[in-house]
Short mmCIF file of C-alpha atoms in Angstrom, two decimals:
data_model
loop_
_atom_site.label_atom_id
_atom_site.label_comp_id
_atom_site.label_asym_id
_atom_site.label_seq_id
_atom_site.Cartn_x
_atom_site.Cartn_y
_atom_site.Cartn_z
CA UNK K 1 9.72 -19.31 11.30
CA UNK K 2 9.84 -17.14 8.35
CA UNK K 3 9.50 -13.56 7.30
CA UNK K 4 8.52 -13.14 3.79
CA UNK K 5 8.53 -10.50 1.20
CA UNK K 6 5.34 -10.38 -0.65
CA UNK K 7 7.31 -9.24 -4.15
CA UNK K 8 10.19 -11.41 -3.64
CA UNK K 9 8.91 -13.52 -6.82
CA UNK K 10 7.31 -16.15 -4.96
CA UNK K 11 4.33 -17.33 -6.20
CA UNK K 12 1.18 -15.45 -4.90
CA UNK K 13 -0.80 -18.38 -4.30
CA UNK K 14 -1.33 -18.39 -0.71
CA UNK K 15 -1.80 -21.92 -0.60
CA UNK K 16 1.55 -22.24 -2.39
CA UNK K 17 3.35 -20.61 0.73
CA UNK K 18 5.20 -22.72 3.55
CA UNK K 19 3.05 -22.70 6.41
CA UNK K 20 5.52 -21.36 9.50
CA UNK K 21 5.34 -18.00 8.01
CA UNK K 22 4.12 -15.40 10.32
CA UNK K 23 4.66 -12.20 8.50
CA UNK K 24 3.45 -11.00 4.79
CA UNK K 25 4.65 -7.67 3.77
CA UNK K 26 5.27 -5.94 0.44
CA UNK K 27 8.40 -3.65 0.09
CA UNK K 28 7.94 -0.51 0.87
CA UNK K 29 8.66 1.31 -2.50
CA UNK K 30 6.92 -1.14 -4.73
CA UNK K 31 3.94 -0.35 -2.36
CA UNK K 32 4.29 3.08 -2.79
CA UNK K 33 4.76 3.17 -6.57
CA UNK K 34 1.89 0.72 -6.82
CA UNK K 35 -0.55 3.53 -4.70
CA UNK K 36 0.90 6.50 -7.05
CA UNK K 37 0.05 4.64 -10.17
CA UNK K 38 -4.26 4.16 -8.81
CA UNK K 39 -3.68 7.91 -7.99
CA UNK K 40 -2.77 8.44 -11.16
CA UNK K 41 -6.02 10.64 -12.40
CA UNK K 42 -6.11 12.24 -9.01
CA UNK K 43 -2.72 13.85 -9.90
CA UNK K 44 -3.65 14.81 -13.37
CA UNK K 45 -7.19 16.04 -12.01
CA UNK K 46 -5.42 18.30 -9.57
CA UNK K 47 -3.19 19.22 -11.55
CA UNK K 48 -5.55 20.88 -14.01
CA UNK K 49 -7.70 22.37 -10.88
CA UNK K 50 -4.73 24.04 -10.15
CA UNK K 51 -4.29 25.45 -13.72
CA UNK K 52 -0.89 23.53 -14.10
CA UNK K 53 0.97 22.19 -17.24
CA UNK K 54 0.12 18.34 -17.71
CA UNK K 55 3.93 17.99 -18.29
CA UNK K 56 5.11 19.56 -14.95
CA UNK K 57 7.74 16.86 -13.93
CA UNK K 58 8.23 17.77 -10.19
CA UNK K 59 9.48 17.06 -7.86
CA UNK K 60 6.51 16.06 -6.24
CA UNK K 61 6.38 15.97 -2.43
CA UNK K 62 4.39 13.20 -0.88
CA UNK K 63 3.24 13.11 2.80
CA UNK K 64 2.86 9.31 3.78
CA UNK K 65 1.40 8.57 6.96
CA UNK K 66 2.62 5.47 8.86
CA UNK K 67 0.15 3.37 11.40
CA UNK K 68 0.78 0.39 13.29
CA UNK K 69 -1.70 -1.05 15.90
CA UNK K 70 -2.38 -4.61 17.04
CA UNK K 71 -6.08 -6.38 15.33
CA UNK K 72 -6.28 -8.24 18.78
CA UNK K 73 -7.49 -11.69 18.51
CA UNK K 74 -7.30 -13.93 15.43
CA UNK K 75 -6.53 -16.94 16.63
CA UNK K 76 -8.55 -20.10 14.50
CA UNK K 77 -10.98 -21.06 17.17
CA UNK K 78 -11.16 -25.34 15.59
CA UNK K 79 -9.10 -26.65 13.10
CA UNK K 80 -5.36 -28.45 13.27
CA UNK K 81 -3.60 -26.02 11.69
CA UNK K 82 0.02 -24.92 12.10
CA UNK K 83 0.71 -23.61 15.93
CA UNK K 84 0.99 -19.70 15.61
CA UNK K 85 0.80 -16.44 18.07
CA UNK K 86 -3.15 -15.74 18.44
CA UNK K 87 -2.58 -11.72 18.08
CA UNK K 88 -1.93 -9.78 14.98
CA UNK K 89 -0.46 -6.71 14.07
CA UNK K 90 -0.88 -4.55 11.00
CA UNK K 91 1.49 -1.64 9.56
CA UNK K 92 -0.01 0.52 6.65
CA UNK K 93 0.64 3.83 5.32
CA UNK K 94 -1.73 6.61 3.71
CA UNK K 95 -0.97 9.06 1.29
CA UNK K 96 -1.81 12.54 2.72
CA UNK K 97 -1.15 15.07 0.24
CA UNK K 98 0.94 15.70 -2.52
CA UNK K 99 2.54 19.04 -3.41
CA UNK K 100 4.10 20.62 -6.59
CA UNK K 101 6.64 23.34 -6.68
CA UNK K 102 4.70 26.01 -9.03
CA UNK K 103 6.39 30.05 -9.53
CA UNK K 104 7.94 30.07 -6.23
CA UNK K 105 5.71 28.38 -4.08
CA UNK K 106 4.17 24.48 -3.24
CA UNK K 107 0.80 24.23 -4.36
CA UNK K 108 -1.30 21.19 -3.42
CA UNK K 109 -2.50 19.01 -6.09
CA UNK K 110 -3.86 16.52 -3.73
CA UNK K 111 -5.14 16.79 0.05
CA UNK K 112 -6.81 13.32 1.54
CA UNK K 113 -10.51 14.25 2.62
CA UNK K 114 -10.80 11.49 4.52
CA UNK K 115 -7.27 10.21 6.23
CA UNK K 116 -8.38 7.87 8.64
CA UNK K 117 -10.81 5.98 6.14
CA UNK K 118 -10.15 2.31 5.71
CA UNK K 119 -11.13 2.80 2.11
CA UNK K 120 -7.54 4.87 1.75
CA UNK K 121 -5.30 3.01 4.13
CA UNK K 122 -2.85 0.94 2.20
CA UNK K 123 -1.60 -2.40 4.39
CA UNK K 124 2.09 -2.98 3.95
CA UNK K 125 3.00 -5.72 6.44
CA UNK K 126 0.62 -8.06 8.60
CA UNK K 127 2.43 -10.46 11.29
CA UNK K 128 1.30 -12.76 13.58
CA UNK K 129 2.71 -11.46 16.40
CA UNK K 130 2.11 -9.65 19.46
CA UNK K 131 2.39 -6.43 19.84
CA UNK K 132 3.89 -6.42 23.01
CA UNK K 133 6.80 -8.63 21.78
CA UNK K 134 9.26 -6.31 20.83
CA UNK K 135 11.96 -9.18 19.68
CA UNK K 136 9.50 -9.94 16.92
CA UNK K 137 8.17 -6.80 15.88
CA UNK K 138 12.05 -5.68 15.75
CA UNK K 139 13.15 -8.54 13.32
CA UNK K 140 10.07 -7.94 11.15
CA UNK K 141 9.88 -4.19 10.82
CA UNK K 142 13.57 -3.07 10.81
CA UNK K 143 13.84 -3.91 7.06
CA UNK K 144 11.16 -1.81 6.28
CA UNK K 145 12.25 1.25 8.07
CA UNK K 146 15.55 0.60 6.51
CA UNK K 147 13.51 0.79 3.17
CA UNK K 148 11.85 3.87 4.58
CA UNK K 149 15.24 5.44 5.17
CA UNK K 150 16.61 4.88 2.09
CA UNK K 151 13.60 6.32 0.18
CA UNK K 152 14.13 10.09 2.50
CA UNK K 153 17.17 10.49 0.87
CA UNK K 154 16.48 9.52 -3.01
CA UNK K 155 13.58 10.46 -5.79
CA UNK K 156 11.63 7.83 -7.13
CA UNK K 157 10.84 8.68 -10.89
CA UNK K 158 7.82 7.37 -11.95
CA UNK K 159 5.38 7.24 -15.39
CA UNK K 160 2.20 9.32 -14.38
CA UNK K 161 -0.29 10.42 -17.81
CA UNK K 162 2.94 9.21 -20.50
CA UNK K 163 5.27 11.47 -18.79
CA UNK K 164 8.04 10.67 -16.28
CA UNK K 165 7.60 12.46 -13.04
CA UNK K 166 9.93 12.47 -10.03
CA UNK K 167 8.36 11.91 -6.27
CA UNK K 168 10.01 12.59 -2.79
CA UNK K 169 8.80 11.13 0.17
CA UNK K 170 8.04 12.83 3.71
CA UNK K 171 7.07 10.10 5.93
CA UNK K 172 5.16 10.93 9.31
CA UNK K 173 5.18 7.97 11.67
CA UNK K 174 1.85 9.27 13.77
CA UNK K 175 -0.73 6.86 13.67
CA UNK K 176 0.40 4.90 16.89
CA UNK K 177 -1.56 4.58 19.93
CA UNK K 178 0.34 4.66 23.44
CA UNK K 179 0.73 1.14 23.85
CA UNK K 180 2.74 1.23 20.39
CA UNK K 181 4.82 4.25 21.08
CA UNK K 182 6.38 2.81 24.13
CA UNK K 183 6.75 -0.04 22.40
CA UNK K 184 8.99 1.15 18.78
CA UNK K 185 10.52 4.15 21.14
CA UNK K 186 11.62 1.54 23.62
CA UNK K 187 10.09 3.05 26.60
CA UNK K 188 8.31 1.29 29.51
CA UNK K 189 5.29 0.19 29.28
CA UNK K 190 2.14 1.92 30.30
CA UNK K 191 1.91 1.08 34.01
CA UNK K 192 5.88 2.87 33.99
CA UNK K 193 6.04 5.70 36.71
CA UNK K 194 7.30 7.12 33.55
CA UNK K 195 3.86 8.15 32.42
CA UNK K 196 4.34 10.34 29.31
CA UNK K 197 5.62 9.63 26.03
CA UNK K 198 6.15 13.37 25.21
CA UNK K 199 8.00 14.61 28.57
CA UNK K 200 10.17 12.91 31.19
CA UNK K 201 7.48 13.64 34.04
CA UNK K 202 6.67 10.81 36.70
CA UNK K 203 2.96 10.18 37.86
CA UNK K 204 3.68 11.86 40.77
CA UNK K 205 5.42 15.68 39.01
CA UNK K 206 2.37 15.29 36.28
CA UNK K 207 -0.29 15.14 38.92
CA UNK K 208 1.61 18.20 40.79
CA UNK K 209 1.74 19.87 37.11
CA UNK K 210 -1.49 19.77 35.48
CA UNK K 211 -0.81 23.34 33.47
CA UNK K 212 2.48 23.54 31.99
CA UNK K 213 3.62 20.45 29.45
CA UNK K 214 5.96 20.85 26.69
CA UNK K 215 7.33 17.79 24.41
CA UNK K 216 11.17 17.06 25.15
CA UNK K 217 11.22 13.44 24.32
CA UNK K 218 12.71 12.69 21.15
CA UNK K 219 13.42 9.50 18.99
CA UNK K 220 17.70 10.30 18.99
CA UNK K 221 17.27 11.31 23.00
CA UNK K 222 15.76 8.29 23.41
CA UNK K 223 18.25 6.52 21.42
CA UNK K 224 21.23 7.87 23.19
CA UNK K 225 19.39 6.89 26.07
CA UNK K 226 18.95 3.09 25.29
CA UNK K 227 22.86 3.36 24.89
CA UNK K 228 23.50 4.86 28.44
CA UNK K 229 21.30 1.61 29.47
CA UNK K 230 22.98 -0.88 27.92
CA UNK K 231 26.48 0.41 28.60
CA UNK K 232 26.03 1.87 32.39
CA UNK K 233 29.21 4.33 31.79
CA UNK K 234 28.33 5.66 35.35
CA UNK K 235 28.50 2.38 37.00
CA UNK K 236 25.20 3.28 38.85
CA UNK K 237 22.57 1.48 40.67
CA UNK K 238 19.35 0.21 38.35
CA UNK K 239 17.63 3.09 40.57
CA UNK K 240 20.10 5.54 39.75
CA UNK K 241 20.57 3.81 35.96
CA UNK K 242 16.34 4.37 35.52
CA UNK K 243 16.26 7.99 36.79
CA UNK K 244 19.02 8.51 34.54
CA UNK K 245 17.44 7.02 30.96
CA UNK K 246 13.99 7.92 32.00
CA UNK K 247 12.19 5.04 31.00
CA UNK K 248 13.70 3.63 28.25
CA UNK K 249 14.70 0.01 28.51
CA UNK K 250 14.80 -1.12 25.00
CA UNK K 251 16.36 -0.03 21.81
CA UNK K 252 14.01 2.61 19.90
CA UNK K 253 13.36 1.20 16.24
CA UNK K 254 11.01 3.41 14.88
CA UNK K 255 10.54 7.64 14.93
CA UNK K 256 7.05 8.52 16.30
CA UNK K 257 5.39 12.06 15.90
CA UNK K 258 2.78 12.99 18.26
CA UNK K 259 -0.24 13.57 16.97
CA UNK K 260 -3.84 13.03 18.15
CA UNK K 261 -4.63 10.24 15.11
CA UNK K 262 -4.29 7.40 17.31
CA UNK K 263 -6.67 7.75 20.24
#
């Protein structure tokens, strides 16, 4: 079964690829540049609405929102074809906003008016997979977040109206519903007496509690966690072992931000 890279150089006739793929995805800066260059005269237009020099070469910040969410059912109903999962899953990204540095202070060339359109959501990997299998959606999307990573930490310079421009990145990982959360955090799933994603409460202290919350759960907490799991440096029970981690039972892969985008 095969993963494949959508800009690898293979040849884009679907028909052309081997049929035990499961997963199609571009990489993740290709993608990116690809979206910057069709925004291309929405820079330059808010860059004059801002009164700002054409020439201004940055660095512009770019807020990308990240969304991943099962498409449910899609499995061919007749037909002989290869033997394949029946559920699909989607990651895209969306370009928020985009913001210069201008006499001191960021001014916004760019906002998204509509950020949970279709029309602006940019797909970067489909699988065939379920969403509950977090084996799979491991081995597919850890060498995009690795991509994602990479891109934090560097500029991407880039031809925008004849002049080269530099870009950062910001990426905000908060279009996940609950279902996914647990799943790329490596937390329980939903029916877990762990019932918040935010918080360490139980069913039982959140029904007490109805008042005061306040979000303590983080990605590294809950990757420090996965370790005290695995390893068991106590040498506890699996009751004591659970209380201890809190719910988390699998290896996080992927930083969430709550948000209410997903509901």
């Amino acid at each position: 079964v095969g993963i494949m890279d959508g800009l690898s150089g293979l040849n884009r006739c679907v028909d052309e690829y081997p049929v035990e793929v499961i997963s199609k995805r571009f990489r993740y800066d290709a993608a990116l540049v690809s979206t910057l260059k069709d925004m291309e005269e929405d820079i330059l237009e808010g860059l004059k609405a801002q009164d700002l020099e054409e020439y201004l070469s940055g660095p512009f910040t770019v807020v990308v929102k990240e969304s991943c969410d099962g498409m449910g059912d899609v499995s061919e109903k007749h037909g002989s074809g290869p033997a394949v999962p029946e559920k699909a899953v989607r990651f895209s990204f969306t370009i928020m906003t985009i913001n210069v540095p201008s006499n001191n202070s960021s001014v916004r060339i760019f906002e998204e008016s509509k950020p949970n359109s279709e029309l602006c959501c940019k797909p970067l990997c489909l699988m065939l997979a379920d969403e509950s299998d977090h084996e799979t959606l491991t081995a597919i999307l850890n060498p995009l977040i690795a991509e994602r990573e990479a891109m934090k930490s560097s500029e991407l310079i880039l031809e925008i109206g004849g002049i080269l421009r530099s870009f950062k990145f910001s990426f905000r990982g908060t279009g996940y519903d609950e279902k996914l959360v647990r799943e790329v955090e490596g937390l329980e799933a939903s029916g877990s007496v762990y019932i918040c994603t935010l918080c360490d409460a139980t069913r039982l202290e959140a029904s007490q509690n109805l008042v005061f919350h306040s979000i303590t759960r983080s990605h590294s907490e809950n990757l420090q966690r996965y370790e005290t799991w695995r390893a068991n440096p106590h040498h506890e029970s699996v009751e004591e072992l659970r209380d201890r981690v809190k719910g988390v039972s699998a290896k996080p892969f992927m930083e969430t931000l709550p948000s209410i985008d997903a509901l």
